[in-house]
Coordinates of C-alpha atoms and ligand atoms in Angstrom, one line a residue:
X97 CA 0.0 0.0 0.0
X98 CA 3.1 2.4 0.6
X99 CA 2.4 3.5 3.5
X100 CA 5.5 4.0 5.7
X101 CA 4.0 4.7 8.8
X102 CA 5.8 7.4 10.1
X103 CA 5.4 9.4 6.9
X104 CA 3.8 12.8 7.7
X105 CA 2.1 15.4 5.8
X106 CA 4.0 18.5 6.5
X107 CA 7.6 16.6 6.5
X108 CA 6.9 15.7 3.0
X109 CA 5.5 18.8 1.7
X110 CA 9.3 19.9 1.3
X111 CA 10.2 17.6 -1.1
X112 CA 9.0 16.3 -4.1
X113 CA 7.9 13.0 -3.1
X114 CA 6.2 11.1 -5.8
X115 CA 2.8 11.0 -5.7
X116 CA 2.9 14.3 -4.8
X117 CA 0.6 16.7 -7.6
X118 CA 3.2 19.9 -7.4
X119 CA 2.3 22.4 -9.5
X120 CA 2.9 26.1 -10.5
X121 CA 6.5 26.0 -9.4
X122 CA 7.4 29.5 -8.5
X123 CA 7.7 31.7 -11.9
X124 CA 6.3 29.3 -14.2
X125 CA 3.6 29.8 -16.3
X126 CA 0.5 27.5 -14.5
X127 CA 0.0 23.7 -16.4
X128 CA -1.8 22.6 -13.5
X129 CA -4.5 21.1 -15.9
X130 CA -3.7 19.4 -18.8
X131 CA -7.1 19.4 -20.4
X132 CA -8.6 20.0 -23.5
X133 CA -11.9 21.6 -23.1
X134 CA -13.6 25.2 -23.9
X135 CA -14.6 27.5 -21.9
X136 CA -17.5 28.8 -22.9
X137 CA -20.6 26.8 -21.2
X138 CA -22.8 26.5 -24.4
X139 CA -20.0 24.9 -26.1
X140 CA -20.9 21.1 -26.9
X141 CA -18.4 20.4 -28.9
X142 CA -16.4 17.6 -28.9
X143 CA -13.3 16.4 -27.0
X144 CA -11.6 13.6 -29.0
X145 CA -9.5 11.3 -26.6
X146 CA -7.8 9.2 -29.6
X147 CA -4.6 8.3 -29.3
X148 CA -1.7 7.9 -32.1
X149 CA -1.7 4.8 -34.1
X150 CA -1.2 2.1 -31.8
X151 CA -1.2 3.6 -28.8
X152 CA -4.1 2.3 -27.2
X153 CA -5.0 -1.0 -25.8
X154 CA -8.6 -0.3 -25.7
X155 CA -10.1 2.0 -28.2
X156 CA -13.4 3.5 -29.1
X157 CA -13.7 4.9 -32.5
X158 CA -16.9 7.2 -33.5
X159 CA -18.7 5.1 -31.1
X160 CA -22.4 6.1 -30.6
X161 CA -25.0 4.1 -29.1
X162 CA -29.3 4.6 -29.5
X163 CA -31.5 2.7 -27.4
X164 CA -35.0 1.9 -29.5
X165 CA -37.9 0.6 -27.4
X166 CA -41.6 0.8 -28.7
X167 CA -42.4 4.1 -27.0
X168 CA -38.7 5.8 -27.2
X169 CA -35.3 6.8 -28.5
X170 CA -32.5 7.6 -26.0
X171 CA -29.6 8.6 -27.6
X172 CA -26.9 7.5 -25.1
X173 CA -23.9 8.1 -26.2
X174 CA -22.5 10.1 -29.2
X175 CA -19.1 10.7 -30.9
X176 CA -17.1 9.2 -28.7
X177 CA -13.4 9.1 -29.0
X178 CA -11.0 7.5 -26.5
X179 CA -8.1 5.6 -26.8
X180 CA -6.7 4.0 -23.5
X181 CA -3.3 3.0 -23.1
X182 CA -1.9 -0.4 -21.4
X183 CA -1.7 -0.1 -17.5
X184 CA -3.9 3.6 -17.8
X185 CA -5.9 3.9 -15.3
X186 CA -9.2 5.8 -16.5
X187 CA -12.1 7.1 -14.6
X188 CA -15.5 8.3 -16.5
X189 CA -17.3 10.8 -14.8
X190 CA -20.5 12.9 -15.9
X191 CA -24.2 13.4 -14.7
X192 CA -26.4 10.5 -13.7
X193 CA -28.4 9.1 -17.3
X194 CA -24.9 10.5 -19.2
X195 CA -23.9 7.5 -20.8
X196 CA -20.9 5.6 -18.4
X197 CA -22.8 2.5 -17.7
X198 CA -23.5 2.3 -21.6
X199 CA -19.6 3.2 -22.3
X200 CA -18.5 0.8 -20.1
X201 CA -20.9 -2.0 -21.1
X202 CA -19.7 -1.4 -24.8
X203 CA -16.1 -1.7 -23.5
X204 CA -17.1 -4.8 -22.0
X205 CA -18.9 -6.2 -25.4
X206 CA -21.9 -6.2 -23.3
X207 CA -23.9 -4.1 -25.9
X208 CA -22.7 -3.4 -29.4
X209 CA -22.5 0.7 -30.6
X210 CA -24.9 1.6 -32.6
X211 CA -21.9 3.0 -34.6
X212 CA -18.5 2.9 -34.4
X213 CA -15.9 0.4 -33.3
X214 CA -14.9 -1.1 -30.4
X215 CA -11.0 -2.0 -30.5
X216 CA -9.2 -3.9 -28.4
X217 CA -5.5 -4.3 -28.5
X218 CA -6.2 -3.3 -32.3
X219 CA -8.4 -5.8 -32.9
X220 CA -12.1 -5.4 -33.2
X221 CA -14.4 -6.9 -30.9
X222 CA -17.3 -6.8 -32.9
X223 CA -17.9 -8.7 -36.5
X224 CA -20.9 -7.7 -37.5
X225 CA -23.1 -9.4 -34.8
X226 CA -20.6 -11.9 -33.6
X227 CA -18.4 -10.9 -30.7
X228 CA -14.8 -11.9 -30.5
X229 CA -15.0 -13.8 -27.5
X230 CA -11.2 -14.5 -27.7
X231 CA -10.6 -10.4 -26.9
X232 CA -13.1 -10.7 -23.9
X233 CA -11.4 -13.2 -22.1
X234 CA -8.8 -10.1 -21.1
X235 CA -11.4 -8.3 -19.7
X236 CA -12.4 -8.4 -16.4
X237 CA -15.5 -6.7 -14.8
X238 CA -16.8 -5.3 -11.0
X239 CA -20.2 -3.4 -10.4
X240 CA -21.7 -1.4 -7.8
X241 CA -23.1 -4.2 -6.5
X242 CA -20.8 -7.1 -5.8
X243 CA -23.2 -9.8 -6.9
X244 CA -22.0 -12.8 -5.1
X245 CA -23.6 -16.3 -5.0
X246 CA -24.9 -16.2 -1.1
X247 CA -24.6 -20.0 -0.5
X248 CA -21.0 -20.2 -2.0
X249 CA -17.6 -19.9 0.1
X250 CA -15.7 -16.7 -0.7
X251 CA -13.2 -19.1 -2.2
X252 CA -15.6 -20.6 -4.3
X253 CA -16.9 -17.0 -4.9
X254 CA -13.8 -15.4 -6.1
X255 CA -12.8 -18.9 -8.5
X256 CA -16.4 -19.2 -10.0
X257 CA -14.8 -18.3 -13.4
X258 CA -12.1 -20.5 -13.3
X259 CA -14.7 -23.5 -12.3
X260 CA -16.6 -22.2 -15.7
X261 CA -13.2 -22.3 -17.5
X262 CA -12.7 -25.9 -16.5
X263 CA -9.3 -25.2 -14.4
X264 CA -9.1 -28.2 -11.8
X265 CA -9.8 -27.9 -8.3
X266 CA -6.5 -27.4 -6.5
X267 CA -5.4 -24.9 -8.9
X268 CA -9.0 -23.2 -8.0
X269 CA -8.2 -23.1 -4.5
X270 CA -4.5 -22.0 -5.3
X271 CA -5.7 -19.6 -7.1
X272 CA -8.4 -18.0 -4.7
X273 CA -6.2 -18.2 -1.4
X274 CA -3.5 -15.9 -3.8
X275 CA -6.5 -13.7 -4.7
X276 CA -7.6 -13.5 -1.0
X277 CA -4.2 -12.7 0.0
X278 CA -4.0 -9.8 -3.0
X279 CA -7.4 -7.9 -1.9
X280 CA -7.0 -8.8 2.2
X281 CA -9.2 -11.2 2.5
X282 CA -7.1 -14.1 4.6
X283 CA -8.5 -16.1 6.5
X284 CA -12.0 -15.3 5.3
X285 CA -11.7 -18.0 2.3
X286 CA -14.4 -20.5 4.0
X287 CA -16.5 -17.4 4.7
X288 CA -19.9 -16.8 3.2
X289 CA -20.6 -13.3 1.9
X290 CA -23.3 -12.5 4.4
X291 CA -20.9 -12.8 6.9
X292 CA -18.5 -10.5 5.4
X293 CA -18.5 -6.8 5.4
X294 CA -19.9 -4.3 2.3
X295 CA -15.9 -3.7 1.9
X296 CA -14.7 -7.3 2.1
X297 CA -17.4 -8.4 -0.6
X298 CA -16.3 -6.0 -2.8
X299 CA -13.2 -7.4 -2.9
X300 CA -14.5 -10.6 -3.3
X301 CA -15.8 -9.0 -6.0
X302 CA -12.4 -7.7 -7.2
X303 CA -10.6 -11.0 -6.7
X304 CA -13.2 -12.9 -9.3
X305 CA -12.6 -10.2 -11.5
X306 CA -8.5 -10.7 -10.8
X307 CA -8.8 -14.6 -10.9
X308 CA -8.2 -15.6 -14.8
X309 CA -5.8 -12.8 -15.1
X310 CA -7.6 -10.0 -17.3
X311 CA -5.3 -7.1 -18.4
X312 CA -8.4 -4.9 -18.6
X313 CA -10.3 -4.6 -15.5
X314 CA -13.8 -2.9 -16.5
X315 CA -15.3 -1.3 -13.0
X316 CA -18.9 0.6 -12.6
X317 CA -19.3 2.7 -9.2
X318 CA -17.4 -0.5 -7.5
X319 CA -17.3 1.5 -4.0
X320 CA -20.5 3.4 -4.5
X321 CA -22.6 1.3 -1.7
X322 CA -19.2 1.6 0.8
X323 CA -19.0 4.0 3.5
X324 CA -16.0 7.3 3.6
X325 CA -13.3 5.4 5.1
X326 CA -13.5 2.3 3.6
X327 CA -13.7 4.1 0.4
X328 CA -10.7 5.6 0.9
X329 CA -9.2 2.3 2.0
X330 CA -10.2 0.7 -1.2
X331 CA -9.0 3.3 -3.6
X332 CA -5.6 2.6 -1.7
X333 CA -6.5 -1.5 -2.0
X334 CA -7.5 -0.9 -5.9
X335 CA -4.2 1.3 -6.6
X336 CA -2.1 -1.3 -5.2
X337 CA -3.8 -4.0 -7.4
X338 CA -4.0 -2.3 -10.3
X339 CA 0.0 -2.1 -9.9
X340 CA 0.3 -5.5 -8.9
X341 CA -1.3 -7.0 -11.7
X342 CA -0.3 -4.6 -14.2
X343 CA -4.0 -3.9 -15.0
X344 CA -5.1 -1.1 -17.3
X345 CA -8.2 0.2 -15.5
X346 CA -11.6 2.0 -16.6
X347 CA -13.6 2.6 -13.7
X348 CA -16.9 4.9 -13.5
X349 CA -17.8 6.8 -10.6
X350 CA -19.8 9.9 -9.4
X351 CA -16.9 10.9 -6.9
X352 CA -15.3 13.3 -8.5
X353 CA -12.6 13.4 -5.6
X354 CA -12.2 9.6 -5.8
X355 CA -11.8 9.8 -10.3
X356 CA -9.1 12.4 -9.7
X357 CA -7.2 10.3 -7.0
X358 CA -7.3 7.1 -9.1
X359 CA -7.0 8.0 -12.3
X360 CA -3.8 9.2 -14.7
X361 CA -6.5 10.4 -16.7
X362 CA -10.4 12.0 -16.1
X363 CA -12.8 11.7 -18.8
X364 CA -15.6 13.7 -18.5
X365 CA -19.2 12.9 -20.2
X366 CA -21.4 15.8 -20.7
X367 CA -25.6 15.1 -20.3
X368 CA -27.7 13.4 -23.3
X369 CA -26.2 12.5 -25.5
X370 CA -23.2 11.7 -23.6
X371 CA -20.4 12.7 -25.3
X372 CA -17.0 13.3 -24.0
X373 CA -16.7 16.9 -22.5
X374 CA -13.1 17.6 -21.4
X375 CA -10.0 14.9 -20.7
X376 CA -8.1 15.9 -17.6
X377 CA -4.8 14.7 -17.1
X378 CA -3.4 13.9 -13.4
X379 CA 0.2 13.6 -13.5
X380 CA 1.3 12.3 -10.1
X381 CA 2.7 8.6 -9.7
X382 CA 1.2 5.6 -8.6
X383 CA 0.8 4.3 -5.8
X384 CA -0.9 8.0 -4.3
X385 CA -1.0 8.6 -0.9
X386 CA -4.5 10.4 0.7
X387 CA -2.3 13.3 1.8
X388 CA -2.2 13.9 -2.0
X389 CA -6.3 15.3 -2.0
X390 CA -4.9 18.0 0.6
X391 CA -3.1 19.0 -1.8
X392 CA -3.7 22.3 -4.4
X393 CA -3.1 20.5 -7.4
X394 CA -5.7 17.9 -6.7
X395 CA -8.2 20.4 -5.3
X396 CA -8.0 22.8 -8.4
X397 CA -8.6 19.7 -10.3
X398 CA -11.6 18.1 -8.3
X399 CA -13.0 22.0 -8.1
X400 CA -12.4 22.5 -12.6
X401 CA -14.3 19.7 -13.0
X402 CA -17.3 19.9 -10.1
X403 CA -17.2 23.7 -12.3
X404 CA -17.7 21.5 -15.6
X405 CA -20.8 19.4 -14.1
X406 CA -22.1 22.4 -12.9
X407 CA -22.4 24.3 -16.4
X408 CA -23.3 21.1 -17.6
X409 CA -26.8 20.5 -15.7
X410 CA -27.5 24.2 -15.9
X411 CA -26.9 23.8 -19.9
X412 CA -29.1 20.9 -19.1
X413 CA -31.6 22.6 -17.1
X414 CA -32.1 25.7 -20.0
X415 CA -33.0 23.4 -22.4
X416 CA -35.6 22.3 -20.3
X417 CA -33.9 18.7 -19.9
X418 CA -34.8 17.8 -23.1
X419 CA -32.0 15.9 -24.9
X420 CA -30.8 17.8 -28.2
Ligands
LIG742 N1 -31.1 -1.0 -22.0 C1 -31.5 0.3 -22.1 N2 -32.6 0.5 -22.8 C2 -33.0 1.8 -23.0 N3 -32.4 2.9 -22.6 C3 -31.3 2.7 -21.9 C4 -30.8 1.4 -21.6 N4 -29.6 1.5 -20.9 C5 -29.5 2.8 -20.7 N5 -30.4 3.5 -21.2 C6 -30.5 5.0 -21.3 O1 -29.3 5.5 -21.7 C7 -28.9 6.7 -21.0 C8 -27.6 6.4 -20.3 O2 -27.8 5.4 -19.3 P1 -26.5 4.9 -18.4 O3 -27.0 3.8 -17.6 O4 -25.4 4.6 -19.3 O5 -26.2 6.2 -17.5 P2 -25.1 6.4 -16.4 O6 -24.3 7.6 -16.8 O7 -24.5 5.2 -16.1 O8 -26.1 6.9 -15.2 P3 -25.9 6.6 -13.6 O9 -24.8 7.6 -13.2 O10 -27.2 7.0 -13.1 O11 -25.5 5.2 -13.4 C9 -30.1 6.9 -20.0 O12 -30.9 7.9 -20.6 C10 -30.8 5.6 -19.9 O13 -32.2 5.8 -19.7
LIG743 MG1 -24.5 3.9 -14.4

């Protein structure tokens, strides 16, 4: 987790520790953001997160995705543009109803864009209707809710996808005491979920995800149910996983503060349609201390972008709700 203990804020704030978001040195001209977004609050246009040719490990290309049901239309999503590099670590923020469950379950080859092109690792995921299943298998996938089987063991729990990938029982079990051990959870392998903690089955949770080794670990709102501190404690958890396992991460939230600690980079979904608004960089290292959201830098960030939701549901709220 890197924490040393006897670290303390104020000894630090001398030094350039990593982790450590120092901007504005003295005399130079202010990069604290590295964004790409206008100004001007009736501005929709569009921020394209592509990346150079080969760059990205998961891409979206012109991805846009309709819902059609007998009584309505929802465009979800629209234009989207985003290239994620191996090992990123990516948060999607934006209003409630903006689009990140839909971006994420088009990531995930849940749902196919209505347009566009799902790439991963330069290969598409889609042919026509058929889905490369072979590019799933590196994807791994945590919601808000962790969705365990009540009347299996933890173990049993966090190795339910290697049971459906045929691996034999000992390597199950020596796989999901490691896992355990990864997210904290030793000790608790003969456990059944009700007896564990909101926390601790979310990282039961995380550990299924983890257990066949995806590279890509897909994760929608995965602490939104969890109380302060052991939010805090499982962004520190996550950060240390993601490092350990060499993940690249896209994870959704509606915590601003929690997207700007985790992520090397912020994308930010404006309302119906979503589309993407503004890409914030955050250049500190991995693993990130807490002491880091005390820290200018970070707040300037976390306050830019509350700024940006704001204009966006007053935007929203003009146009009388209604979706362009
Ligand atoms: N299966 C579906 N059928 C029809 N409309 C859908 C479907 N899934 C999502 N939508 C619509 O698409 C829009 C985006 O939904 P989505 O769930 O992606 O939002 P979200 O950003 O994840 O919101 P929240 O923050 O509340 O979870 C909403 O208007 C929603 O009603
Ligand atoms: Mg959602």
């Amino acid at each position: 987790m890197g924490r040393d203990g006897t670290s303390d804020v104020h000894g630090r704030a001398g030094g350039a520790p990593s982790g450590v978001l120092d901007d504005a040195p003295t005399g130079a001209p202010s990069e604290t953001v590295a964004r790409t977004r206008s100004t001007d609050p009736e501005d929709r246009s569009v921020v394209s997160g592509a990346l150079p040719e080969g760059e990205a490990e998961i891409e979206l290309r012109d991805v846009s995705k309709l819902f059609k049901s007998r009584y309505r239309e929802t465009l979800a999503l629209t234009d989207i543009n985003l290239g994620i590099r191996k090992q990123e670590f990516v948060t999607l923020v934006g209003q409630s109803g903006c689009g990140k469950t839909t971006m994420l379950r088009i990531l995930a080859g849940l749902i196919k864009p209505t347009t566009g092109e799902v790439r991963i690792k330069e290969q598409p995921l889609w042919h026509g209707n058929t889905r490369d299943d072979a590019a799933l298998r590196q994807l791994g996938l945590v919601f808000q809710d962790a969705h365990l089987f009540p009347w299996y063991s933890v173990e049993d729990n966090i190795s339910l996808p290697l049971a459906l990938r045929k691996v034999d029982k000992k390597e199950r079990r020596r796989r999901a005491h490691e896992l355990g051990e990864l997210v904290g959870l030793t000790g608790f392998e003969r456990a059944l979920p009700r007896e564990l903690s909101g926390g601790m089955r979310q990282r039961v949770a995380i550990a299924r995800a983890l257990s066949y080794d995806p590279e890509i670990l897909l994760m929608d709102e995965p602490f939104g149910a969890l109380d302060a501190m052991t939010r805090d404690k499982m962004n520190m958890e996550l950060q240390r996983i993601a490092q350990a396992t060499q993940a690249t991460v896209v994870l959704v939230t509606h915590s601003i503060a929690e997207a700007v600690f985790l992520a090397d980079r912020v994308v930010l979904l404006s309302a119906r349609p979503g589309r993407i608004r503004s890409i914030t960089e955050i250049p500190a290292d991995h693993p990130r201390e807490l002491e880091v959201t005390a820290q200018p830098g970070f707040q300037d960030r976390v306050i830019d972008l509350r700024h940006q939701l704001t204009e966006d549901e007053e935007r929203l709220a003009r146009h009388g709700g209604v979706s362009e």
